[in-house]
Short mmCIF file of C-alpha atoms in Angstrom, two decimals:
data_model
loop_
_atom_site.label_atom_id
_atom_site.label_comp_id
_atom_site.label_asym_id
_atom_site.label_seq_id
_atom_site.Cartn_x
_atom_site.Cartn_y
_atom_site.Cartn_z
CA ASP A 1 96.22 115.40 109.73
CA ALA A 2 97.06 117.67 106.80
CA LYS A 3 97.76 115.53 103.75
CA THR A 4 100.40 115.66 101.07
CA THR A 5 100.29 114.44 97.48
CA GLN A 6 103.38 113.21 95.66
CA PRO A 7 103.92 111.40 92.36
CA ASN A 8 104.37 107.69 92.83
CA SER A 9 107.64 107.58 90.93
CA MET A 10 110.17 109.70 89.07
CA GLU A 11 113.30 109.02 87.07
CA SER A 12 116.45 111.01 86.68
CA ASN A 13 119.87 110.66 85.14
CA GLU A 14 123.02 110.69 87.17
CA GLU A 15 124.59 114.13 87.72
CA GLU A 16 121.44 115.92 86.63
CA PRO A 17 119.23 118.00 88.94
CA VAL A 18 116.07 116.41 90.32
CA HIS A 19 112.95 118.33 91.34
CA LEU A 20 110.59 116.30 93.54
CA PRO A 21 107.18 117.98 93.91
CA CYS A 22 104.77 117.84 96.83
CA ASN A 23 101.29 119.33 97.07
CA HIS A 24 99.82 120.23 100.44
CA SER A 25 96.85 122.44 99.67
CA THR A 26 95.31 122.09 103.15
CA ILE A 27 98.45 123.13 105.01
CA SER A 28 97.85 125.29 108.05
CA GLY A 29 99.86 128.34 108.98
CA THR A 30 101.76 126.49 111.68
CA ASP A 31 102.63 123.33 109.73
CA TYR A 32 106.27 122.70 108.93
CA ILE A 33 107.21 120.89 105.73
CA HIS A 34 109.60 117.99 106.32
CA TRP A 35 111.30 115.72 103.81
CA TYR A 36 112.73 112.28 104.50
CA ARG A 37 114.12 109.59 102.25
CA GLN A 38 114.31 105.85 102.63
CA LEU A 39 116.93 103.74 100.97
CA PRO A 40 116.12 100.06 100.35
CA SER A 41 116.01 97.98 103.54
CA GLN A 42 116.85 100.96 105.74
CA GLY A 43 114.95 103.30 108.03
CA PRO A 44 114.03 106.75 106.72
CA GLU A 45 116.62 109.50 106.86
CA TYR A 46 115.88 113.15 107.51
CA VAL A 47 116.65 115.38 104.52
CA ILE A 48 115.42 118.92 105.15
CA HIS A 49 112.54 120.96 106.56
CA GLY A 50 111.16 124.48 106.35
CA LEU A 51 108.23 126.75 107.15
CA THR A 52 108.03 129.61 104.65
CA SER A 53 111.48 130.46 103.31
CA ASN A 54 113.53 128.35 100.97
CA VAL A 55 116.11 126.22 102.78
CA ASN A 56 119.45 124.78 101.79
CA ASN A 57 121.64 122.16 103.44
CA ARG A 58 124.39 119.81 102.36
CA MET A 59 121.90 117.24 101.10
CA ALA A 60 119.33 119.26 99.22
CA SER A 61 117.34 122.46 98.81
CA LEU A 62 113.72 123.02 99.66
CA ALA A 63 111.70 125.50 97.63
CA ILE A 64 108.38 126.49 99.20
CA ALA A 65 105.66 128.20 97.18
CA GLU A 66 104.58 131.63 98.29
CA ASP A 67 101.12 130.36 99.23
CA ARG A 68 102.77 127.30 100.91
CA LYS A 69 100.37 124.94 99.14
CA SER A 70 103.24 123.17 97.43
CA SER A 71 106.95 122.60 97.81
CA THR A 72 109.79 121.09 95.82
CA LEU A 73 112.77 119.13 97.04
CA ILE A 74 115.77 119.81 94.82
CA LEU A 75 118.72 117.47 94.51
CA HIS A 76 121.26 119.51 92.63
CA ARG A 77 123.24 116.63 91.14
CA ALA A 78 121.67 113.23 91.47
CA THR A 79 123.92 110.28 92.21
CA LEU A 80 123.11 106.58 92.21
CA ARG A 81 123.07 106.75 96.01
CA ASP A 82 120.13 109.16 95.84
CA ALA A 83 117.85 106.40 94.55
CA ALA A 84 115.28 106.10 97.32
CA VAL A 85 111.68 106.75 98.31
CA TYR A 86 111.24 110.42 99.20
CA TYR A 87 108.54 111.42 101.68
CA CYS A 88 107.04 114.87 102.06
CA ILE A 89 105.39 115.32 105.46
CA LEU A 90 103.63 118.10 107.31
CA ARG A 91 104.48 118.49 110.95
CA ALA A 92 102.26 120.58 113.19
CA GLY A 93 104.02 123.46 114.85
CA THR A 94 101.51 123.63 117.66
CA GLN A 95 101.82 122.40 121.21
CA GLY A 96 100.74 118.80 121.46
CA GLY A 97 100.47 118.45 117.73
CA SER A 98 104.02 118.10 116.57
CA GLU A 99 104.78 114.76 118.15
CA LYS A 100 102.81 112.81 115.59
CA LEU A 101 104.45 112.37 112.21
CA VAL A 102 102.45 110.51 109.57
CA PHE A 103 104.13 109.31 106.36
CA GLY A 104 102.38 108.97 103.01
CA LYS A 105 103.48 106.69 100.19
CA GLY A 106 106.22 108.95 98.92
CA THR A 107 107.93 109.20 95.54
CA LYS A 108 110.22 106.43 94.40
CA LEU A 109 113.19 108.05 92.67
CA THR A 110 115.16 106.00 90.17
CA VAL A 111 118.55 107.35 89.10
CA ASN A 112 119.87 106.07 85.81
CA PRO A 113 123.64 105.86 85.24
CA SER B 1 126.21 111.94 120.03
CA GLN B 2 122.84 110.29 120.03
CA THR B 3 122.33 106.72 118.88
CA ILE B 4 119.35 104.45 118.56
CA HIS B 5 119.53 100.69 118.92
CA GLN B 6 116.90 98.33 117.69
CA TRP B 7 116.99 94.57 117.84
CA PRO B 8 116.82 91.97 116.53
CA ALA B 9 117.52 92.83 112.89
CA THR B 10 115.47 89.91 111.60
CA LEU B 11 112.96 87.63 113.24
CA VAL B 12 110.88 84.68 112.09
CA GLN B 13 108.00 83.75 114.38
CA PRO B 14 105.12 81.30 114.06
CA VAL B 15 101.52 82.48 114.09
CA GLY B 16 100.20 82.69 117.64
CA SER B 17 103.58 83.20 119.26
CA PRO B 18 104.39 86.28 121.38
CA LEU B 19 106.55 89.16 120.23
CA SER B 20 108.85 91.60 121.96
CA LEU B 21 110.92 94.16 120.05
CA GLU B 22 113.13 96.52 121.97
CA CYS B 23 114.44 99.95 121.14
CA THR B 24 116.80 102.08 123.19
CA VAL B 25 118.16 105.56 122.65
CA GLU B 26 121.44 106.88 124.00
CA GLY B 27 122.82 110.36 124.31
CA THR B 28 119.58 112.25 124.86
CA SER B 29 116.94 112.69 127.55
CA ASN B 30 113.15 112.87 127.41
CA PRO B 31 112.89 111.94 123.73
CA ASN B 32 109.68 111.38 121.82
CA LEU B 33 109.66 107.73 120.79
CA TYR B 34 107.87 106.09 117.89
CA TRP B 35 107.06 102.69 116.44
CA TYR B 36 106.32 102.43 112.72
CA ARG B 37 105.55 99.43 110.56
CA GLN B 38 106.10 99.02 106.84
CA ALA B 39 104.40 96.12 105.13
CA ALA B 40 105.98 94.81 101.93
CA GLY B 41 105.60 97.36 99.16
CA ARG B 42 103.64 99.73 101.40
CA GLY B 43 104.24 103.04 103.11
CA LEU B 44 105.17 103.68 106.72
CA GLN B 45 102.35 103.23 109.20
CA LEU B 46 102.59 104.96 112.57
CA LEU B 47 101.70 102.43 115.29
CA PHE B 48 102.53 104.12 118.58
CA TYR B 49 104.25 107.20 119.90
CA SER B 50 105.26 108.27 123.38
CA VAL B 51 106.08 111.65 124.88
CA GLY B 52 107.18 110.28 128.26
CA ILE B 53 107.44 107.26 130.55
CA GLY B 54 104.16 105.40 130.66
CA GLN B 55 102.57 107.75 128.10
CA ILE B 56 101.63 105.82 124.98
CA SER B 57 99.42 106.97 122.11
CA SER B 58 98.05 104.26 119.86
CA GLU B 59 97.33 105.12 116.26
CA VAL B 60 96.06 101.83 114.90
CA PRO B 61 93.93 99.40 116.95
CA GLN B 62 95.36 95.92 116.57
CA ASN B 63 96.88 93.09 118.53
CA LEU B 64 100.08 95.04 119.20
CA SER B 65 100.92 97.07 122.29
CA ALA B 66 103.75 99.33 123.32
CA SER B 67 105.35 100.20 126.62
CA ARG B 68 107.90 102.69 127.82
CA PRO B 69 109.30 101.38 131.11
CA GLN B 70 112.24 103.77 131.09
CA ASP B 71 112.87 107.20 129.56
CA ARG B 72 114.91 105.90 126.65
CA GLN B 73 113.42 102.44 126.21
CA PHE B 74 110.46 101.62 123.97
CA ILE B 75 109.09 98.10 123.62
CA LEU B 76 106.66 96.72 121.06
CA SER B 77 104.79 93.58 122.06
CA SER B 78 102.16 91.14 121.00
CA LYS B 79 100.63 88.23 122.88
CA LYS B 80 99.72 86.32 119.71
CA LEU B 81 101.13 87.18 116.30
CA LEU B 82 99.03 87.12 113.15
CA LEU B 83 100.25 86.59 109.60
CA SER B 84 99.34 90.20 108.89
CA ASP B 85 101.84 91.35 111.50
CA SER B 86 104.69 90.57 109.12
CA GLY B 87 106.61 93.66 108.10
CA PHE B 88 109.52 95.99 108.70
CA TYR B 89 109.28 97.54 112.17
CA LEU B 90 111.07 100.80 112.77
CA CYS B 91 111.73 102.65 115.99
CA ALA B 92 112.46 106.37 115.93
CA TRP B 93 113.13 109.21 118.31
CA SER B 94 113.04 112.99 118.24
CA VAL B 95 113.91 115.78 120.63
CA ARG B 96 111.19 116.73 123.07
CA GLY B 97 111.59 120.05 124.75
CA ALA B 98 109.44 123.12 124.77
CA HIS B 99 106.61 122.62 122.33
CA TYR B 100 108.02 125.07 119.85
CA GLU B 101 111.12 122.90 119.47
CA SER B 102 109.37 119.67 118.61
CA HIS B 103 108.33 120.61 115.10
CA ASP B 104 111.90 121.60 114.37
CA SER B 105 113.33 118.29 115.47
CA PRO B 106 113.70 115.58 112.85
CA LEU B 107 112.96 111.93 113.52
CA HIS B 108 115.95 109.63 113.78
CA PHE B 109 115.22 106.06 112.81
CA GLY B 110 116.82 102.81 113.84
CA ASN B 111 117.85 100.15 111.35
CA GLY B 112 114.61 98.27 111.78
CA THR B 113 113.50 94.72 112.48
CA ARG B 114 112.24 92.59 109.63
CA LEU B 115 109.56 90.32 111.08
CA THR B 116 108.20 87.35 109.19
CA VAL B 117 105.25 85.53 110.72
CA THR B 118 104.87 82.02 109.31
#
């Protein structure tokens, strides 16, 4: 499985932007980049995913490097409810390979009021 | 809309006792189904996944097993629990269609079962 590397923890202040980095230097051309987050005592929640182009949705933006070896999840205005563990995951875009989704340790985001 | 049900929410079991956790999905057909475990302070560990009835892939050899008796039902079992089986167990599903759709389909998680083995 292609691996990802994320910082163990990050801090942010409320209403400020947050940039959560993820390195995936061994990514293959068919791997999709997925982001999930897990609030305390809950199951993970899908945030966003992309392949090559930057992506935006109501929750966040995903900026993907031109060489695809890294990506950044952007929360435009952090709120206290954004405090969670954020996981960056690679999902194979090949037949028979995309069913398996392996989570790393993620980044624990603390949002200060 | 699709929903996933997982029960019970919490469970306390003695060492050596059996285990059965059930997960059902509504509102979709032929989903991929997953069991994950999260030990205290640890990341999510993929235990089993299934792409169809009776098709189970095991990721971690251990005293747990999984079964998929129906399309939208996924069961996690153990004949004899160990202390190390304590953790937060999560069931998840994703769309399974043509292969090029799977990577585009996010996982949807249940609320989890917190298992304490004493």
